[in-house]
XYZ file of C-alpha atoms in Angstrom:
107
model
C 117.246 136.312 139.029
C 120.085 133.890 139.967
C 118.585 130.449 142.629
C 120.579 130.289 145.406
C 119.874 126.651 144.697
C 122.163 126.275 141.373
C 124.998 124.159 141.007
C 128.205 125.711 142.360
C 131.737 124.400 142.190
C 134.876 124.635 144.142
C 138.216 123.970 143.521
C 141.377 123.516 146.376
C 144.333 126.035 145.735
C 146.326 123.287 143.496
C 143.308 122.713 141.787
C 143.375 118.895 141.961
C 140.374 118.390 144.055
C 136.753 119.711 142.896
C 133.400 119.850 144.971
C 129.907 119.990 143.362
C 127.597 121.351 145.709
C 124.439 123.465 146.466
C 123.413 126.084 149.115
C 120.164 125.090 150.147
C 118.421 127.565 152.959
C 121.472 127.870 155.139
C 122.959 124.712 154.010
C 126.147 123.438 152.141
C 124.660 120.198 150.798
C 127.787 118.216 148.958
C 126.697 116.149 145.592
C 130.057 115.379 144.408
C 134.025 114.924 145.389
C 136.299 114.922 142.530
C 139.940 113.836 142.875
C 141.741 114.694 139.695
C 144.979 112.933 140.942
C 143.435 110.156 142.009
C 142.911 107.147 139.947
C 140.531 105.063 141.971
C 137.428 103.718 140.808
C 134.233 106.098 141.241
C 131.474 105.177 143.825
C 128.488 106.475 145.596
C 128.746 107.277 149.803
C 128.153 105.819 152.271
C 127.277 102.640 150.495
C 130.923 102.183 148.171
C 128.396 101.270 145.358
C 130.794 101.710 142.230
C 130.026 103.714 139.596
C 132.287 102.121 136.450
C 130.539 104.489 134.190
C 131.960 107.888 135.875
C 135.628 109.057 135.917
C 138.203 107.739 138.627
C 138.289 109.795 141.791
C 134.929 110.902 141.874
C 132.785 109.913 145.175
C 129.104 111.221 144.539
C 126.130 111.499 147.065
C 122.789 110.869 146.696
C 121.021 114.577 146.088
C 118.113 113.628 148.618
C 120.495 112.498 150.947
C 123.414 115.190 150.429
C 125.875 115.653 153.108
C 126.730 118.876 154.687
C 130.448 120.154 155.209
C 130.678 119.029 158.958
C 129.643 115.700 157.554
C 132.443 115.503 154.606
C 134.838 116.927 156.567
C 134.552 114.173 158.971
C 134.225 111.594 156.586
C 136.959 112.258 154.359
C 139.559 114.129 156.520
C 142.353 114.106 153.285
C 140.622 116.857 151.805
C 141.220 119.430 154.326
C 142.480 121.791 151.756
C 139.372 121.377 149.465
C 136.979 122.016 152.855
C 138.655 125.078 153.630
C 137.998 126.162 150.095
C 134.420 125.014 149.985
C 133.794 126.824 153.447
C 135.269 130.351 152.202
C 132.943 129.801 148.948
C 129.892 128.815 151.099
C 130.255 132.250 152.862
C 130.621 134.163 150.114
C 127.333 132.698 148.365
C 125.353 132.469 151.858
C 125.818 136.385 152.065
C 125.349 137.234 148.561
C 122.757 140.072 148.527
C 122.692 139.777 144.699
C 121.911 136.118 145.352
C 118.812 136.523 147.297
C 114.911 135.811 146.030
C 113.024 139.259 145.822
C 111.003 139.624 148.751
C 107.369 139.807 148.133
C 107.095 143.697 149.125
C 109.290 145.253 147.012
C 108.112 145.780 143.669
């Protein structure tokens, strides 16, 4: 049985900008930007901790803390073209009937 949990990823249409997230419940809960054309250096949100160990153009988020979309979106209003992706994706995945646990009746 697949978690609706996993690790998913989604890409904008130009394929330069990548987000790592998770559904969790209802939720779009976002671990990680990447920025492929962007060569700054990596750090953790909100705090601009840098991360000199990770690839430039990645911003990552603390999973116990994970922003949702509304939250990214607002934050980091650039990406509008990756957010639009990420919300058609979350959609598809939040109505997945494949994706769903087995419910405890059916056998």
């Amino acid at each position: 049985m697949m978690r609706r949990d996993r690790l998913r990823t989604t890409e904008s249409a130009d394929g330069r900008k990548v987000v790592t997230w998770r559904l969790v419940g209802h939720d779009c809960r976002i671990l990680r930007i990447q920025n492929r054309a962007d060569a700054s250096v990596a750090y953790r949100w909100p705090g601009g901790e840098s991360l000199p160990l990770a690839g430039p153009g990645l911003v990552s988020f603390d999973e116990s803390a994970a922003p949702d979309l509304a939250t990214v979106r607002d934050a980091f209003p650039g990406h509008h073209d990756l957010w639009d992706a990420l919300r058609d994706a979350y959609w598809v995945a939040l109505l997945n009937l494949a994706d769903l646990p087995a419910s405890a009746t059916e056998t």
